[in-house]
mmCIF file of C-alpha atoms in Angstrom:
data_model
loop_
_atom_site.group_PDB
_atom_site.id
_atom_site.type_symbol
_atom_site.label_atom_id
_atom_site.label_comp_id
_atom_site.label_asym_id
_atom_site.label_seq_id
_atom_site.Cartn_x
_atom_site.Cartn_y
_atom_site.Cartn_z
ATOM 1 C CA UNK N 1 -0.333 -14.037 1.906
ATOM 2 C CA UNK N 2 -0.770 -10.232 2.100
ATOM 3 C CA UNK N 3 -3.586 -8.972 4.292
ATOM 4 C CA UNK N 4 -5.393 -7.517 1.274
ATOM 5 C CA UNK N 5 -5.618 -10.832 -0.589
ATOM 6 C CA UNK N 6 -8.759 -12.977 -0.518
ATOM 7 C CA UNK N 7 -8.645 -15.678 2.124
ATOM 8 C CA UNK N 8 -10.661 -18.905 2.359
ATOM 9 C CA UNK N 9 -11.381 -18.548 6.112
ATOM 10 C CA UNK N 10 -9.008 -21.272 7.222
ATOM 11 C CA UNK N 11 -8.527 -19.755 10.684
ATOM 12 C CA UNK N 12 -7.434 -22.293 13.276
ATOM 13 C CA UNK N 13 -10.298 -23.309 15.544
ATOM 14 C CA UNK N 14 -10.147 -21.209 18.730
ATOM 15 C CA UNK N 15 -8.420 -23.073 21.522
ATOM 16 C CA UNK N 16 -10.710 -24.372 24.303
ATOM 17 C CA UNK N 17 -10.911 -21.740 27.038
ATOM 18 C CA UNK N 18 -12.677 -23.638 29.801
ATOM 19 C CA UNK N 19 -10.703 -23.935 33.012
ATOM 20 C CA UNK N 20 -7.874 -21.587 32.096
ATOM 21 C CA UNK N 21 -7.011 -17.927 31.716
ATOM 22 C CA UNK N 22 -7.397 -16.160 28.393
ATOM 23 C CA UNK N 23 -3.956 -15.355 26.988
ATOM 24 C CA UNK N 24 -3.935 -11.731 25.776
ATOM 25 C CA UNK N 25 -1.440 -9.675 23.792
ATOM 26 C CA UNK N 26 -1.380 -5.871 23.474
ATOM 27 C CA UNK N 27 -0.464 -4.312 20.111
ATOM 28 C CA UNK N 28 0.749 -0.725 20.465
ATOM 29 C CA UNK N 29 2.010 0.533 23.812
ATOM 30 C CA UNK N 30 0.925 4.179 23.756
ATOM 31 C CA UNK N 31 -1.497 6.120 25.926
ATOM 32 C CA UNK N 32 -4.692 4.172 25.170
ATOM 33 C CA UNK N 33 -2.967 0.859 25.893
ATOM 34 C CA UNK N 34 -1.492 2.111 29.162
ATOM 35 C CA UNK N 35 -4.513 4.077 30.327
ATOM 36 C CA UNK N 36 -7.420 1.852 29.288
ATOM 37 C CA UNK N 37 -6.615 -1.580 27.852
ATOM 38 C CA UNK N 38 -3.952 -2.711 30.295
ATOM 39 C CA UNK N 39 -5.882 -1.663 33.437
ATOM 40 C CA UNK N 40 -8.951 -3.575 32.205
ATOM 41 C CA UNK N 41 -6.870 -6.662 31.441
ATOM 42 C CA UNK N 42 -5.109 -6.354 34.813
ATOM 43 C CA UNK N 43 -8.403 -6.194 36.691
ATOM 44 C CA UNK N 44 -9.646 -9.345 34.997
ATOM 45 C CA UNK N 45 -6.279 -10.970 35.678
ATOM 46 C CA UNK N 46 -6.881 -10.348 39.385
ATOM 47 C CA UNK N 47 -10.161 -12.236 38.966
ATOM 48 C CA UNK N 48 -8.460 -15.166 37.247
ATOM 49 C CA UNK N 49 -9.888 -14.459 33.788
ATOM 50 C CA UNK N 50 -6.931 -13.179 31.761
ATOM 51 C CA UNK N 51 -3.157 -12.971 31.583
ATOM 52 C CA UNK N 52 -1.136 -10.610 29.389
ATOM 53 C CA UNK N 53 1.544 -12.726 27.761
ATOM 54 C CA UNK N 54 3.065 -10.293 25.262
ATOM 55 C CA UNK N 55 3.167 -6.762 23.878
ATOM 56 C CA UNK N 56 4.161 -5.528 20.422
ATOM 57 C CA UNK N 57 5.396 -2.115 19.284
ATOM 58 C CA UNK N 58 7.624 -0.935 16.434
ATOM 59 C CA UNK N 59 9.645 1.013 19.036
ATOM 60 C CA UNK N 60 11.829 -1.586 20.749
ATOM 61 C CA UNK N 61 12.674 0.664 23.702
ATOM 62 C CA UNK N 62 9.023 1.556 24.262
ATOM 63 C CA UNK N 63 7.801 -2.036 24.276
ATOM 64 C CA UNK N 64 10.641 -3.169 26.546
ATOM 65 C CA UNK N 65 9.766 -0.405 28.998
ATOM 66 C CA UNK N 66 6.050 -1.237 28.787
ATOM 67 C CA UNK N 67 6.704 -4.893 29.561
ATOM 68 C CA UNK N 68 9.159 -4.168 32.377
ATOM 69 C CA UNK N 69 6.809 -1.709 34.079
ATOM 70 C CA UNK N 70 3.749 -3.932 33.817
ATOM 71 C CA UNK N 71 5.099 -7.430 34.303
ATOM 72 C CA UNK N 72 4.457 -8.561 30.726
ATOM 73 C CA UNK N 73 6.834 -11.456 30.010
ATOM 74 C CA UNK N 74 7.448 -11.086 26.268
ATOM 75 C CA UNK N 75 8.266 -7.965 24.218
ATOM 76 C CA UNK N 76 8.170 -7.980 20.404
ATOM 77 C CA UNK N 77 8.614 -5.609 17.499
ATOM 78 C CA UNK N 78 7.254 -8.176 15.001
ATOM 79 C CA UNK N 79 3.526 -8.979 15.191
ATOM 80 C CA UNK N 80 3.679 -12.130 13.057
ATOM 81 C CA UNK N 81 6.489 -13.558 15.176
ATOM 82 C CA UNK N 82 4.549 -12.865 18.368
ATOM 83 C CA UNK N 83 1.471 -14.590 16.968
ATOM 84 C CA UNK N 84 3.499 -17.671 15.998
ATOM 85 C CA UNK N 85 5.413 -17.957 19.248
ATOM 86 C CA UNK N 86 2.802 -16.954 21.844
ATOM 87 C CA UNK N 87 -0.464 -18.121 20.224
ATOM 88 C CA UNK N 88 -2.632 -15.585 22.132
ATOM 89 C CA UNK N 89 -6.369 -16.117 22.495
ATOM 90 C CA UNK N 90 -7.067 -12.381 22.391
ATOM 91 C CA UNK N 91 -5.235 -9.491 20.719
ATOM 92 C CA UNK N 92 -6.051 -5.922 21.740
ATOM 93 C CA UNK N 93 -5.124 -3.374 19.080
ATOM 94 C CA UNK N 94 -4.117 0.112 20.260
ATOM 95 C CA UNK N 95 -2.418 1.477 17.138
ATOM 96 C CA UNK N 96 -3.409 4.223 14.629
ATOM 97 C CA UNK N 97 -6.464 3.432 12.455
ATOM 98 C CA UNK N 98 -4.536 2.879 9.221
ATOM 99 C CA UNK N 99 -2.851 -0.169 10.788
ATOM 100 C CA UNK N 100 -6.010 -1.767 12.142
ATOM 101 C CA UNK N 101 -7.008 -3.783 9.066
ATOM 102 C CA UNK N 102 -3.628 -5.436 8.526
ATOM 103 C CA UNK N 103 -3.115 -6.194 12.218
ATOM 104 C CA UNK N 104 -6.656 -7.464 12.773
ATOM 105 C CA UNK N 105 -6.455 -9.774 9.765
ATOM 106 C CA UNK N 106 -3.112 -11.160 10.941
ATOM 107 C CA UNK N 107 -4.520 -11.914 14.387
ATOM 108 C CA UNK N 108 -7.706 -13.535 13.037
ATOM 109 C CA UNK N 109 -5.702 -15.730 10.656
ATOM 110 C CA UNK N 110 -3.635 -16.862 13.649
ATOM 111 C CA UNK N 111 -6.819 -17.897 15.440
ATOM 112 C CA UNK N 112 -6.953 -14.996 17.925
ATOM 113 C CA UNK N 113 -10.015 -12.938 18.778
ATOM 114 C CA UNK N 114 -9.507 -9.175 18.353
ATOM 115 C CA UNK N 115 -10.538 -6.169 20.418
ATOM 116 C CA UNK N 116 -9.691 -3.104 18.331
ATOM 117 C CA UNK N 117 -9.743 0.549 19.313
ATOM 118 C CA UNK N 118 -12.045 2.906 17.476
ATOM 119 C CA UNK N 119 -12.273 3.867 14.721
ATOM 120 C CA UNK N 120 -12.111 0.209 13.685
ATOM 121 C CA UNK N 121 -10.743 0.790 10.179
ATOM 122 C CA UNK N 122 -10.770 3.806 7.842
ATOM 123 C CA UNK N 123 -13.417 2.571 5.374
ATOM 124 C CA UNK N 124 -16.335 0.200 4.850
ATOM 125 C CA UNK N 125 -14.208 -1.702 2.332
ATOM 126 C CA UNK N 126 -11.641 -2.340 5.052
ATOM 127 C CA UNK N 127 -14.350 -3.390 7.511
ATOM 128 C CA UNK N 128 -15.843 -5.883 5.079
ATOM 129 C CA UNK N 129 -12.385 -7.305 4.381
ATOM 130 C CA UNK N 130 -11.846 -7.830 8.108
ATOM 131 C CA UNK N 131 -15.248 -9.451 8.595
ATOM 132 C CA UNK N 132 -14.476 -11.868 5.750
ATOM 133 C CA UNK N 133 -11.548 -13.179 7.807
ATOM 134 C CA UNK N 134 -13.593 -14.068 10.892
ATOM 135 C CA UNK N 135 -14.385 -17.635 11.850
ATOM 136 C CA UNK N 136 -17.626 -19.136 10.595
ATOM 137 C CA UNK N 137 -18.716 -20.866 13.795
ATOM 138 C CA UNK N 138 -17.532 -19.958 17.283
ATOM 139 C CA UNK N 139 -14.941 -17.386 16.271
ATOM 140 C CA UNK N 140 -12.455 -15.917 16.166
ATOM 141 C CA UNK N 141 -14.293 -12.595 15.866
ATOM 142 C CA UNK N 142 -13.130 -8.982 15.753
ATOM 143 C CA UNK N 143 -14.849 -6.563 18.154
ATOM 144 C CA UNK N 144 -14.586 -2.758 18.254
ATOM 145 C CA UNK N 145 -14.004 -0.733 21.412
ATOM 146 C CA UNK N 146 -17.374 0.999 21.847
ATOM 147 C CA UNK N 147 -17.300 1.159 25.630
ATOM 148 C CA UNK N 148 -20.186 3.637 25.971
ATOM 149 C CA UNK N 149 -22.630 0.871 25.048
ATOM 150 C CA UNK N 150 -21.654 -1.134 28.108
ATOM 151 C CA UNK N 151 -22.459 1.072 31.102
ATOM 152 C CA UNK N 152 -25.488 0.212 33.217
ATOM 153 C CA UNK N 153 -27.164 3.480 32.213
ATOM 154 C CA UNK N 154 -27.138 2.608 28.520
ATOM 155 C CA UNK N 155 -28.431 -0.876 29.237
ATOM 156 C CA UNK N 156 -31.315 0.457 31.336
ATOM 157 C CA UNK N 157 -32.372 3.101 28.798
ATOM 158 C CA UNK N 158 -32.009 0.663 25.900
ATOM 159 C CA UNK N 159 -34.468 -1.698 27.598
ATOM 160 C CA UNK N 160 -36.941 1.084 28.357
ATOM 161 C CA UNK N 161 -36.892 2.252 24.737
ATOM 162 C CA UNK N 162 -37.039 -1.271 23.286
ATOM 163 C CA UNK N 163 -40.089 -2.036 25.439
ATOM 164 C CA UNK N 164 -41.595 1.389 24.629
ATOM 165 C CA UNK N 165 -42.113 1.853 28.372
ATOM 166 C CA UNK N 166 -41.910 5.628 27.836
ATOM 167 C CA UNK N 167 -43.726 5.490 24.521
ATOM 168 C CA UNK N 168 -42.208 5.751 21.062
ATOM 169 C CA UNK N 169 -38.933 7.678 20.640
ATOM 170 C CA UNK N 170 -39.654 10.748 18.522
ATOM 171 C CA UNK N 171 -36.856 13.344 18.558
ATOM 172 C CA UNK N 172 -33.179 12.976 19.465
ATOM 173 C CA UNK N 173 -30.058 15.115 19.736
ATOM 174 C CA UNK N 174 -26.509 13.708 19.672
ATOM 175 C CA UNK N 175 -23.728 16.139 20.495
ATOM 176 C CA UNK N 176 -19.963 15.694 20.620
ATOM 177 C CA UNK N 177 -18.699 19.258 20.958
ATOM 178 C CA UNK N 178 -15.072 19.159 22.020
ATOM 179 C CA UNK N 179 -12.094 21.500 21.664
ATOM 180 C CA UNK N 180 -8.789 20.799 19.946
ATOM 181 C CA UNK N 181 -6.298 23.634 19.421
ATOM 182 C CA UNK N 182 -3.492 24.189 16.931
ATOM 183 C CA UNK N 183 -1.034 22.311 19.127
ATOM 184 C CA UNK N 184 -3.186 19.188 18.797
ATOM 185 C CA UNK N 185 -3.113 19.460 14.999
ATOM 186 C CA UNK N 186 0.612 20.186 14.928
ATOM 187 C CA UNK N 187 1.120 16.412 15.254
ATOM 188 C CA UNK N 188 1.812 15.503 11.591
ATOM 189 C CA UNK N 189 -0.605 12.566 11.267
ATOM 190 C CA UNK N 190 -3.649 14.396 12.627
ATOM 191 C CA UNK N 191 -6.207 15.999 10.355
ATOM 192 C CA UNK N 192 -5.158 13.867 7.371
ATOM 193 C CA UNK N 193 -7.307 11.297 5.622
ATOM 194 C CA UNK N 194 -4.490 8.827 5.098
ATOM 195 C CA UNK N 195 -3.321 8.715 8.713
ATOM 196 C CA UNK N 196 -6.252 9.750 10.925
ATOM 197 C CA UNK N 197 -9.037 8.375 8.744
ATOM 198 C CA UNK N 198 -11.327 11.378 9.144
ATOM 199 C CA UNK N 199 -12.139 14.428 11.245
ATOM 200 C CA UNK N 200 -14.330 14.719 14.348
ATOM 201 C CA UNK N 201 -17.171 12.720 12.787
ATOM 202 C CA UNK N 202 -14.825 9.727 12.578
ATOM 203 C CA UNK N 203 -12.344 10.163 15.394
ATOM 204 C CA UNK N 204 -14.301 11.980 18.107
ATOM 205 C CA UNK N 205 -18.055 11.735 17.654
ATOM 206 C CA UNK N 206 -18.065 8.041 16.795
ATOM 207 C CA UNK N 207 -18.711 7.044 20.436
ATOM 208 C CA UNK N 208 -21.842 9.142 20.928
ATOM 209 C CA UNK N 209 -23.201 8.221 17.505
ATOM 210 C CA UNK N 210 -22.634 4.549 18.259
ATOM 211 C CA UNK N 211 -24.475 4.961 21.572
ATOM 212 C CA UNK N 212 -27.347 6.752 19.814
ATOM 213 C CA UNK N 213 -27.676 3.827 17.401
ATOM 214 C CA UNK N 214 -27.482 1.387 20.305
ATOM 215 C CA UNK N 215 -30.452 3.147 21.915
ATOM 216 C CA UNK N 216 -32.592 3.938 18.846
ATOM 217 C CA UNK N 217 -31.801 1.086 16.487
ATOM 218 C CA UNK N 218 -31.212 1.224 12.718
ATOM 219 C CA UNK N 219 -31.011 4.514 10.830
ATOM 220 C CA UNK N 220 -32.607 4.878 7.393
ATOM 221 C CA UNK N 221 -31.330 8.145 5.867
ATOM 222 C CA UNK N 222 -29.054 11.103 6.580
ATOM 223 C CA UNK N 223 -28.539 14.641 5.293
ATOM 224 C CA UNK N 224 -25.340 16.407 6.411
ATOM 225 C CA UNK N 225 -23.059 19.434 6.123
ATOM 226 C CA UNK N 226 -19.370 19.749 6.994
ATOM 227 C CA UNK N 227 -16.961 22.624 7.378
ATOM 228 C CA UNK N 228 -13.281 23.367 7.744
ATOM 229 C CA UNK N 229 -13.741 26.559 9.747
ATOM 230 C CA UNK N 230 -10.613 26.996 11.865
ATOM 231 C CA UNK N 231 -7.890 24.397 11.376
ATOM 232 C CA UNK N 232 -5.581 23.985 8.389
ATOM 233 C CA UNK N 233 -6.337 20.287 7.870
ATOM 234 C CA UNK N 234 -7.492 17.966 5.070
ATOM 235 C CA UNK N 235 -10.530 16.723 6.992
ATOM 236 C CA UNK N 236 -13.463 18.666 8.429
ATOM 237 C CA UNK N 237 -13.313 20.228 11.897
ATOM 238 C CA UNK N 238 -17.110 20.383 12.326
ATOM 239 C CA UNK N 239 -20.140 18.615 10.884
ATOM 240 C CA UNK N 240 -23.885 18.569 11.421
ATOM 241 C CA UNK N 241 -26.405 15.981 10.284
ATOM 242 C CA UNK N 242 -30.105 15.190 10.258
ATOM 243 C CA UNK N 243 -30.805 11.477 10.678
ATOM 244 C CA UNK N 244 -34.043 9.564 10.186
ATOM 245 C CA UNK N 245 -34.338 6.214 11.972
ATOM 246 C CA UNK N 246 -36.192 3.144 10.802
ATOM 247 C CA UNK N 247 -38.614 3.719 13.690
ATOM 248 C CA UNK N 248 -39.473 7.132 12.244
ATOM 249 C CA UNK N 249 -37.608 9.087 14.943
ATOM 250 C CA UNK N 250 -35.623 12.132 13.800
ATOM 251 C CA UNK N 251 -32.245 13.198 15.214
ATOM 252 C CA UNK N 252 -29.731 16.007 14.929
ATOM 253 C CA UNK N 253 -26.040 15.132 15.208
ATOM 254 C CA UNK N 254 -23.230 17.635 15.813
ATOM 255 C CA UNK N 255 -19.529 16.720 15.840
ATOM 256 C CA UNK N 256 -17.088 19.535 16.564
ATOM 257 C CA UNK N 257 -13.539 20.198 17.758
ATOM 258 C CA UNK N 258 -14.207 23.952 17.877
ATOM 259 C CA UNK N 259 -16.152 24.112 21.163
ATOM 260 C CA UNK N 260 -14.393 25.544 24.265
ATOM 261 C CA UNK N 261 -17.238 24.401 26.525
ATOM 262 C CA UNK N 262 -16.718 20.687 25.949
ATOM 263 C CA UNK N 263 -19.578 18.232 26.374
ATOM 264 C CA UNK N 264 -20.899 14.905 25.141
ATOM 265 C CA UNK N 265 -24.677 14.768 25.210
ATOM 266 C CA UNK N 266 -27.561 12.611 24.056
ATOM 267 C CA UNK N 267 -31.201 13.600 24.473
ATOM 268 C CA UNK N 268 -34.166 11.466 23.392
ATOM 269 C CA UNK N 269 -37.736 12.743 23.573
ATOM 270 C CA UNK N 270 -40.192 9.862 23.825
ATOM 271 C CA UNK N 271 -43.975 10.172 23.967
ATOM 272 C CA UNK N 272 -44.052 10.042 27.764
ATOM 273 C CA UNK N 273 -40.575 11.140 28.901
ATOM 274 C CA UNK N 274 -37.320 12.827 27.935
ATOM 275 C CA UNK N 275 -34.066 10.951 28.530
ATOM 276 C CA UNK N 276 -30.806 12.913 28.764
ATOM 277 C CA UNK N 277 -27.178 11.904 29.158
ATOM 278 C CA UNK N 278 -24.572 14.618 29.779
ATOM 279 C CA UNK N 279 -20.886 13.786 30.318
ATOM 280 C CA UNK N 280 -17.541 14.191 28.551
ATOM 281 C CA UNK N 281 -15.457 11.027 28.126
ATOM 282 C CA UNK N 282 -17.460 8.531 30.202
ATOM 283 C CA UNK N 283 -20.570 8.286 32.335
ATOM 284 C CA UNK N 284 -22.134 6.708 35.394
ATOM 285 C CA UNK N 285 -25.774 6.333 36.370
ATOM 286 C CA UNK N 286 -25.821 9.822 37.899
ATOM 287 C CA UNK N 287 -25.123 11.373 34.476
ATOM 288 C CA UNK N 288 -28.518 10.241 33.146
ATOM 289 C CA UNK N 289 -31.762 12.112 33.752
ATOM 290 C CA UNK N 290 -35.326 11.042 32.969
ATOM 291 C CA UNK N 291 -38.026 13.759 32.936
ATOM 292 C CA UNK N 292 -41.546 12.301 32.687
ATOM 293 C CA UNK N 293 -44.515 14.001 31.054
ATOM 294 C CA UNK N 294 -46.850 15.762 33.469
ATOM 295 C CA UNK N 295 -49.472 12.984 33.442
ATOM 296 C CA UNK N 296 -47.066 10.133 34.315
ATOM 297 C CA UNK N 297 -47.672 8.725 37.823
ATOM 298 C CA UNK N 298 -44.753 9.284 40.179
ATOM 299 C CA UNK N 299 -44.438 5.593 41.034
ATOM 300 C CA UNK N 300 -44.006 4.773 37.329
ATOM 301 C CA UNK N 301 -41.448 7.563 36.862
ATOM 302 C CA UNK N 302 -39.567 6.212 39.879
ATOM 303 C CA UNK N 303 -39.276 2.819 38.175
ATOM 304 C CA UNK N 304 -37.891 4.459 35.052
ATOM 305 C CA UNK N 305 -35.327 6.311 37.176
ATOM 306 C CA UNK N 306 -34.152 3.163 38.965
ATOM 307 C CA UNK N 307 -30.957 2.355 37.056
ATOM 308 C CA UNK N 308 -29.853 -0.375 39.476
ATOM 309 C CA UNK N 309 -26.197 -0.941 40.483
ATOM 310 C CA UNK N 310 -23.870 1.600 38.899
ATOM 311 C CA UNK N 311 -21.599 0.175 36.205
ATOM 312 C CA UNK N 312 -19.785 3.135 34.580
ATOM 313 C CA UNK N 313 -19.085 3.031 30.860
ATOM 314 C CA UNK N 314 -15.536 1.748 30.521
ATOM 315 C CA UNK N 315 -13.150 -0.555 28.714
ATOM 316 C CA UNK N 316 -13.474 -2.904 31.685
ATOM 317 C CA UNK N 317 -17.245 -3.209 31.309
ATOM 318 C CA UNK N 318 -16.911 -4.102 27.634
ATOM 319 C CA UNK N 319 -13.988 -6.465 28.180
ATOM 320 C CA UNK N 320 -15.988 -8.421 30.777
ATOM 321 C CA UNK N 321 -18.698 -9.069 28.186
ATOM 322 C CA UNK N 322 -16.166 -9.870 25.471
ATOM 323 C CA UNK N 323 -14.465 -12.470 27.674
ATOM 324 C CA UNK N 324 -17.854 -14.037 28.413
ATOM 325 C CA UNK N 325 -18.562 -14.197 24.658
ATOM 326 C CA UNK N 326 -15.183 -15.814 24.045
ATOM 327 C CA UNK N 327 -15.824 -18.495 26.634
ATOM 328 C CA UNK N 328 -19.266 -19.154 25.155
ATOM 329 C CA UNK N 329 -17.953 -19.164 21.565
ATOM 330 C CA UNK N 330 -20.503 -16.492 20.622
ATOM 331 C CA UNK N 331 -20.193 -13.393 18.440
ATOM 332 C CA UNK N 332 -19.695 -10.411 20.766
ATOM 333 C CA UNK N 333 -21.569 -7.150 20.589
ATOM 334 C CA UNK N 334 -19.925 -4.390 18.508
ATOM 335 C CA UNK N 335 -18.603 -6.886 15.977
ATOM 336 C CA UNK N 336 -19.808 -7.891 12.522
ATOM 337 C CA UNK N 337 -22.994 -6.191 11.338
ATOM 338 C CA UNK N 338 -23.547 -4.785 14.828
ATOM 339 C CA UNK N 339 -20.183 -3.035 14.750
ATOM 340 C CA UNK N 340 -20.474 -1.938 11.116
ATOM 341 C CA UNK N 341 -23.599 0.207 11.558
ATOM 342 C CA UNK N 342 -21.781 3.168 13.142
ATOM 343 C CA UNK N 343 -19.081 3.215 10.465
ATOM 344 C CA UNK N 344 -21.787 3.099 7.788
ATOM 345 C CA UNK N 345 -23.551 6.114 9.337
ATOM 346 C CA UNK N 346 -20.284 8.049 9.541
ATOM 347 C CA UNK N 347 -19.493 7.216 5.909
ATOM 348 C CA UNK N 348 -22.965 8.393 4.902
ATOM 349 C CA UNK N 349 -22.451 11.675 6.786
ATOM 350 C CA UNK N 350 -19.297 12.361 4.784
ATOM 351 C CA UNK N 351 -20.910 11.396 1.473
ATOM 352 C CA UNK N 352 -23.983 13.513 2.154
ATOM 353 C CA UNK N 353 -21.929 16.522 3.239
ATOM 354 C CA UNK N 354 -19.536 16.367 0.293
ATOM 355 C CA UNK N 355 -22.146 15.617 -2.402
ATOM 356 C CA UNK N 356 -25.074 17.679 -1.029
ATOM 357 C CA UNK N 357 -27.416 14.699 -1.268
ATOM 358 C CA UNK N 358 -29.519 12.525 1.000
ATOM 359 C CA UNK N 359 -27.816 9.176 1.647
ATOM 360 C CA UNK N 360 -29.835 6.086 2.538
ATOM 361 C CA UNK N 361 -28.736 3.098 4.585
ATOM 362 C CA UNK N 362 -27.248 0.327 2.482
ATOM 363 C CA UNK N 363 -26.486 2.398 -0.612
ATOM 364 C CA UNK N 364 -22.713 2.722 -0.112
ATOM 365 C CA UNK N 365 -21.060 -0.416 -1.436
ATOM 366 C CA UNK N 366 -18.400 -1.605 -3.912
ATOM 367 C CA UNK N 367 -18.133 0.825 -6.805
ATOM 368 C CA UNK N 368 -19.091 3.835 -4.679
ATOM 369 C CA UNK N 369 -16.046 6.095 -4.106
ATOM 370 C CA UNK N 370 -17.042 6.559 -0.463
ATOM 371 C CA UNK N 371 -16.807 2.805 0.096
ATOM 372 C CA UNK N 372 -13.021 2.992 -0.217
ATOM 373 C CA UNK N 373 -12.286 6.533 1.051
ATOM 374 C CA UNK N 374 -14.282 8.764 3.385
ATOM 375 C CA UNK N 375 -13.433 11.836 1.287
ATOM 376 C CA UNK N 376 -14.806 10.051 -1.799
ATOM 377 C CA UNK N 377 -12.527 12.046 -4.074
ATOM 378 C CA UNK N 378 -14.690 15.138 -3.515
ATOM 379 C CA UNK N 379 -13.249 18.391 -4.914
ATOM 380 C CA UNK N 380 -11.938 20.606 -2.153
ATOM 381 C CA UNK N 381 -11.794 17.731 0.321
ATOM 382 C CA UNK N 382 -9.766 14.896 -1.182
ATOM 383 C CA UNK N 383 -5.983 15.168 -1.382
ATOM 384 C CA UNK N 384 -5.092 15.934 -5.002
ATOM 385 C CA UNK N 385 -3.393 12.591 -5.646
ATOM 386 C CA UNK N 386 -6.235 10.647 -4.030
ATOM 387 C CA UNK N 387 -8.847 12.552 -6.015
ATOM 388 C CA UNK N 388 -7.049 11.833 -9.289
ATOM 389 C CA UNK N 389 -6.686 8.173 -8.363
ATOM 390 C CA UNK N 390 -10.387 7.796 -7.569
ATOM 391 C CA UNK N 391 -11.377 9.599 -10.764
ATOM 392 C CA UNK N 392 -9.177 7.270 -12.791
ATOM 393 C CA UNK N 393 -10.689 4.247 -11.079
ATOM 394 C CA UNK N 394 -14.205 5.509 -11.885
ATOM 395 C CA UNK N 395 -13.313 6.028 -15.549
ATOM 396 C CA UNK N 396 -11.848 2.529 -15.722
ATOM 397 C CA UNK N 397 -15.014 1.096 -14.172
ATOM 398 C CA UNK N 398 -17.168 2.889 -16.768
ATOM 399 C CA UNK N 399 -15.045 1.584 -19.633
ATOM 400 C CA UNK N 400 -15.172 -1.992 -18.325
ATOM 401 C CA UNK N 401 -18.947 -1.731 -17.899
#
């Protein structure tokens, strides 16, 4: 059955995990697999939690080298064959975004849990198709790599805000201002809707926006602008947005690959304190700062500033929690509705920017052109063929209605 076809959720029940290691397979053997996924899996292997039983890549030489260098016993170029023969409990997906839906669905149908690199899939339609393949009770589930949620700093600040210890959150700033030059975009698949999925709002700023949502909760509406100011690409190279949260808090969001002084930053002004996080690709407790209002007693401010043991944001921190969820048979964080919220905000940013309208949470669904393509067929943004295809689909929908 092709991955795009409806499926009756007949996933095999996840194998019992008590008393044994979780069997993991790595799909894609490039830089993110070598630099982030494999080290996290190896650390948990040292602790008796996991074992990497296989790796898959379309490049036979690359996967053979990956397995030889890292002690992985089985190398494959065929994902379906690996799933049949090795029956992994967990599949980590480290391939380009356009492959994520097909590979995630294949793994779920084989009964494996999935840990997929961001962005999870290119569109909300793809995300909903993946979620429809998950198990109904106890898994398997598909989780997204959103490692910035899982550092001790984020956990501490999330609790303070949820308890309103510093008062209500009022104003926030979310900044992913990075720099990518022409050499970066000389790689043919970059800057194209079909192969990269989107520009910096999708591929770069997604981590900080996801962390902002983790801290502030649901968003309610967004108004955005986007530009193609420097690079000769299909997607944007900069965007800005104004976001209103369900709590009433207001935020500005900037995503850029035009910024020589690179920084990732979140600032939240609450009634009684300002919380700031400044880093680049990952943080520890020392990267957070809490500035209390002048009337806050020092002993109370000291409690707010006590972040506890330092757990840096990392793939390892998230994988630890995912493994615990697998053993408990519970849906992990950054999966299902919890994982979808960031992709929905990103989709709304594109729709708002390209249509010059305010977009509200929940309004982008089947029948909306932005549900199936982040460019939405917008003139000046969509590839010509894609724009014509979407226009034809809209006309057909009107006729059938």
